[in-house]
Coordinates of C-alpha atoms in Angstrom, one line a residue:
Chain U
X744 CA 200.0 203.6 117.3
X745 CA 196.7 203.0 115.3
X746 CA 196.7 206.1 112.1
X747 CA 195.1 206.3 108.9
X748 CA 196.1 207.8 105.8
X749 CA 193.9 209.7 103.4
X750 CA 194.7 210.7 99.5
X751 CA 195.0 214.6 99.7
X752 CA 192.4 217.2 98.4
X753 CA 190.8 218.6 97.4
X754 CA 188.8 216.1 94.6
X755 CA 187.1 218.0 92.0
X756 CA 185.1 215.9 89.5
X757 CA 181.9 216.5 87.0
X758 CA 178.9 215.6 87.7
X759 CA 178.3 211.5 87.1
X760 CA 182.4 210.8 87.4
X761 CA 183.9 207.9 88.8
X762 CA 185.1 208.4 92.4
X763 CA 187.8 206.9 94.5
X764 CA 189.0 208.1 97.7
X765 CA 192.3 206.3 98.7
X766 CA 192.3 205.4 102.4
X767 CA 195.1 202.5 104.3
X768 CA 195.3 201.8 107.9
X769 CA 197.7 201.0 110.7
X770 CA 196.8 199.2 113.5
X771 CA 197.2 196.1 116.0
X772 CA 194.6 193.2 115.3
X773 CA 191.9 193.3 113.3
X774 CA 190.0 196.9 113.5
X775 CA 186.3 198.0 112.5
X776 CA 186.7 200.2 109.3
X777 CA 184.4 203.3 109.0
X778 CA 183.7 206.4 106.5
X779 CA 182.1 209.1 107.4
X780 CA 180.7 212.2 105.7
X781 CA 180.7 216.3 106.5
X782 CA 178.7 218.5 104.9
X783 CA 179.5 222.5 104.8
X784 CA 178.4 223.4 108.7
X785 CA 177.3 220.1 109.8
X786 CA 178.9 217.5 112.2
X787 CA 180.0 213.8 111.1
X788 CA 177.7 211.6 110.1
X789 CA 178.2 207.7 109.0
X790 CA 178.6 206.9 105.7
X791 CA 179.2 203.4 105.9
X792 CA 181.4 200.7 107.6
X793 CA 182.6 197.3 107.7
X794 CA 183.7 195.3 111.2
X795 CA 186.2 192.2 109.1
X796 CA 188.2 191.4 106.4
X797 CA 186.4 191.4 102.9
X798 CA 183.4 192.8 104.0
X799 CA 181.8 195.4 102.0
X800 CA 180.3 198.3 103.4
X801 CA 177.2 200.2 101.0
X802 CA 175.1 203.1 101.2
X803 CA 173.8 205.9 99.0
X804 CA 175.9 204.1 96.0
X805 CA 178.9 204.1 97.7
X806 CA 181.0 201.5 98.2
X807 CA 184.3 200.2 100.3
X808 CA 186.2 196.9 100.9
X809 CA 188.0 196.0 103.8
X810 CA 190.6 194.7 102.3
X811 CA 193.6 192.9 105.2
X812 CA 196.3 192.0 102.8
X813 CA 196.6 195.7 101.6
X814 CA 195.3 198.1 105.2
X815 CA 192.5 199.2 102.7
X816 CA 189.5 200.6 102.8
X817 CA 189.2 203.0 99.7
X818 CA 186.1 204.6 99.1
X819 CA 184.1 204.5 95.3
X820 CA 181.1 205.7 93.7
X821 CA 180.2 205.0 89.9
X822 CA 178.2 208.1 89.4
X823 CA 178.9 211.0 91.7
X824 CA 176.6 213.8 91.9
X825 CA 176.2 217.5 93.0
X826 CA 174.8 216.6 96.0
X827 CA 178.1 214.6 96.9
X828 CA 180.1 217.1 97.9
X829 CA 181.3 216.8 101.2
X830 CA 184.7 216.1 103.2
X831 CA 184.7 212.4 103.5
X832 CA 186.7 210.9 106.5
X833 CA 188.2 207.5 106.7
X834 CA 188.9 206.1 110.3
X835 CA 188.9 202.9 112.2
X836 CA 188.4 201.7 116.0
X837 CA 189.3 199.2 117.9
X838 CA 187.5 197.5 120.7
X839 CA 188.4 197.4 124.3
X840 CA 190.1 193.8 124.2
X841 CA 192.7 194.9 122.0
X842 CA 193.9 197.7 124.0
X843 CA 191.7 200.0 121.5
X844 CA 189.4 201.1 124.0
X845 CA 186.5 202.2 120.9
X846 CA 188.6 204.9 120.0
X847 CA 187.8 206.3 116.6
X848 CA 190.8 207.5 114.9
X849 CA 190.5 209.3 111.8
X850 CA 192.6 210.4 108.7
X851 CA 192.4 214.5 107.9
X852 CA 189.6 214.5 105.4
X853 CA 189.4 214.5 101.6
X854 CA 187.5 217.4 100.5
X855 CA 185.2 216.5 97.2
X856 CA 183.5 218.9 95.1
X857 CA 181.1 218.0 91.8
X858 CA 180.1 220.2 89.4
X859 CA 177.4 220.3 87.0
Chain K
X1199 CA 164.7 216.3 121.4
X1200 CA 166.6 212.8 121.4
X1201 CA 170.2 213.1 119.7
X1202 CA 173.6 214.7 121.0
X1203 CA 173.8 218.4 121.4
X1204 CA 176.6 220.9 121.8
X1205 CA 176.9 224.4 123.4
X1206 CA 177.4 227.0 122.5
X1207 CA 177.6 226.5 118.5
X1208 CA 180.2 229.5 118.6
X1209 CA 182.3 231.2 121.2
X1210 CA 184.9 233.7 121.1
X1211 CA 187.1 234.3 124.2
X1212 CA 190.3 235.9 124.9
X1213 CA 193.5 234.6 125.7
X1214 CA 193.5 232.9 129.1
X1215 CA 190.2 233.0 129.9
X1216 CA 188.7 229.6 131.2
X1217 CA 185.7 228.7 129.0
X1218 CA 183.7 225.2 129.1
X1219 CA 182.0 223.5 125.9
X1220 CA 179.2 221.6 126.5
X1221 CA 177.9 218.3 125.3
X1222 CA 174.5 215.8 126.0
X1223 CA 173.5 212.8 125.2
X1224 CA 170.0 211.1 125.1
X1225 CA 170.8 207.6 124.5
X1226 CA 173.1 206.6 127.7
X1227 CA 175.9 205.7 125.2
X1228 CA 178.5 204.5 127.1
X1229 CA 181.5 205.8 125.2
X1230 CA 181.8 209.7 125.1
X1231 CA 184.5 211.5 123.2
X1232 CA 185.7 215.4 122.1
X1233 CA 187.6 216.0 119.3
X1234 CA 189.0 219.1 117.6
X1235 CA 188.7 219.6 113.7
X1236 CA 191.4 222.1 111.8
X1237 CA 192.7 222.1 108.6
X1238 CA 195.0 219.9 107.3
X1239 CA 194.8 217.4 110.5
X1240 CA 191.6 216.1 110.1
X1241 CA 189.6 215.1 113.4
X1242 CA 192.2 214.8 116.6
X1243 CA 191.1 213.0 119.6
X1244 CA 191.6 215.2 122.9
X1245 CA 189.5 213.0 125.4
X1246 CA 187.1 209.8 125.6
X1247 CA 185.5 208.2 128.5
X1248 CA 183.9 204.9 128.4
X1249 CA 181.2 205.4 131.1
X1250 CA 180.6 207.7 133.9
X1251 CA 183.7 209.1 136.1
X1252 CA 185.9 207.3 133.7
X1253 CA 188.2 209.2 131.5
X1254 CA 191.1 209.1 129.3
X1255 CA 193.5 211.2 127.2
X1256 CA 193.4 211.6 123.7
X1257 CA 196.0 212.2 121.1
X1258 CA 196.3 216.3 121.7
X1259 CA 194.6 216.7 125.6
X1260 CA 197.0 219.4 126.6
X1261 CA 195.1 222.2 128.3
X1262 CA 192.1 220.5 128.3
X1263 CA 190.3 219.0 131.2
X1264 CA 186.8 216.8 131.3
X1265 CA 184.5 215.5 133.9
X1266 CA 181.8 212.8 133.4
X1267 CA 179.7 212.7 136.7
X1268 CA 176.5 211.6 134.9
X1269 CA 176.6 209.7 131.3
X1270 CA 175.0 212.1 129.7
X1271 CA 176.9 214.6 130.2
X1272 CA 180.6 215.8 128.7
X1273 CA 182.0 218.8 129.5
X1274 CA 185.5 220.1 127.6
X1275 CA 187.1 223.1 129.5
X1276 CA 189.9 224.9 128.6
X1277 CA 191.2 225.7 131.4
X1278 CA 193.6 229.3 130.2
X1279 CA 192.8 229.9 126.7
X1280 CA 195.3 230.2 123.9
X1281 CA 195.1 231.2 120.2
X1282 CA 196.0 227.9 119.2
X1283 CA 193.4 226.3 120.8
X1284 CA 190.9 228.1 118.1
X1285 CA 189.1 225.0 116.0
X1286 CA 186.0 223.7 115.3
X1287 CA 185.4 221.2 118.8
X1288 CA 182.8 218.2 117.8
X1289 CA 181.6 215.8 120.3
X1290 CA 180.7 212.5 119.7
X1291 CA 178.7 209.3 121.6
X1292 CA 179.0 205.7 120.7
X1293 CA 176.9 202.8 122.5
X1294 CA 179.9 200.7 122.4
X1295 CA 181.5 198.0 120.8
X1296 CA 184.0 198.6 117.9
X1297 CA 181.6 198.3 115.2
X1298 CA 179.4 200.3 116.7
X1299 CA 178.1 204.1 115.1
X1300 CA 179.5 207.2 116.6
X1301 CA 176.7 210.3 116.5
X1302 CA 178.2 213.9 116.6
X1303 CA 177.6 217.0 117.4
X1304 CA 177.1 220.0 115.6
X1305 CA 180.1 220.7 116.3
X1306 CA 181.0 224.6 118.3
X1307 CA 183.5 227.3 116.7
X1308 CA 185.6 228.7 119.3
X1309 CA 187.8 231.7 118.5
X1310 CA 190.3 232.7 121.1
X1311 CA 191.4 236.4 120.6

């Protein structure tokens, strides 16, 4: 079945490090690729995504490339900052067609923590 | 308020007591889906339903049940408590479409003494 895998935590970095958060996929077809972000107490919230192969999904400086040839989707940022800290979730979904019924499936979380 | 709300945000119950999480939704998403959040597993899928009166099992749906008899509406009930069914339960609603967003919950704490 459809899984992801997620480097472990947690990530502990200095304020205005380089991140990357290793994530790879397996799944039928060609799947929509998503991270998602969790703050202490909150619920999930989209970070960004991208829906085919070599697209690149962007928000808040963060960065990802569905890349096919490798099941990838890793997460980076050139300049992390307090602020960042979060559990960041990698997942993917696949649509009805291809017997993925918009499921989201997600990998367990990678915990990141900046400090000044 | 427009969004997707859960109740209550934390519950504690005893062993084998019945006890039902709620969830709404303002947009009419179509897709509706519960998932349980514990350490070291991430976010695992119990159940999903892609529109009203339709439902389907997750990855973990043992013990669970749903209902959908209105779209915005998912209930999660637990029908005889156990201990290992303490987690952090976050619901989630998607218009559809794989590409699509998904918008969750708060998220509700459940304890089961």
């Amino acid at each position: 079945g459809d899984s992801v895998t997620q480097m472990e935590g947690p990530v502990t970095l200095s304020e205005e490090a380089f991140l990357t958060i290793n994530c790879t996929y397996t799944a039928t077809g060609y799947p929509s690729l998503f991270w998602y972000v969790q703050y202490p107490g909150e619920g999930l919230q989209l970070l960004l995504k991208a829906t085919k192969a070599d697209d690149k999904g962007s928000n808040k400086g963060f960065e990802a490339t569905y890349r096919k040839e490798t099941t990838s989707f890793h997460l980076e940022k050139g300049s992390v900052q307090v602020s960042d800290s979060a559990v960041y979730f990698c997942a993917l979904s696949r649509n009805m067609f291809s017997g993925g019924y918009n499921k989201l499936i997600f990998g367990a979380g990678t915990r990141l923590a900046v400090h000044p | 308020d427009a969004g997707i709300t859960q109740s209550p945000r934390y519950k504690i119950t005893e062993t084998g007591r019945q006890v039902t999480l709620m969830c709404h939704q303002t947009w009419s998403h179509s897709y509706m889906f519960w998932y349980r959040q514990d350490l070291g597993h991430g976010l695992r899928l119990i159940y999903y339903s892609a529109a009203a009166d339709i439902t389907d099992k997750g990855e973990v749906p043992d013990g669970y049940v749903v209902s959908r008899s209105k779209t915005e509406n998912f209930p999660l009930t637990l029908e005889s408590a156990t201990r290992s069914q303490t987690s952090v339960y976050f619901c989630a609603s998607r218009k559809g479409g794989d590409g699509g967003e998904a918008f969750f919950g708060q998220g509700t704490r459940l304890t089961v003494v």
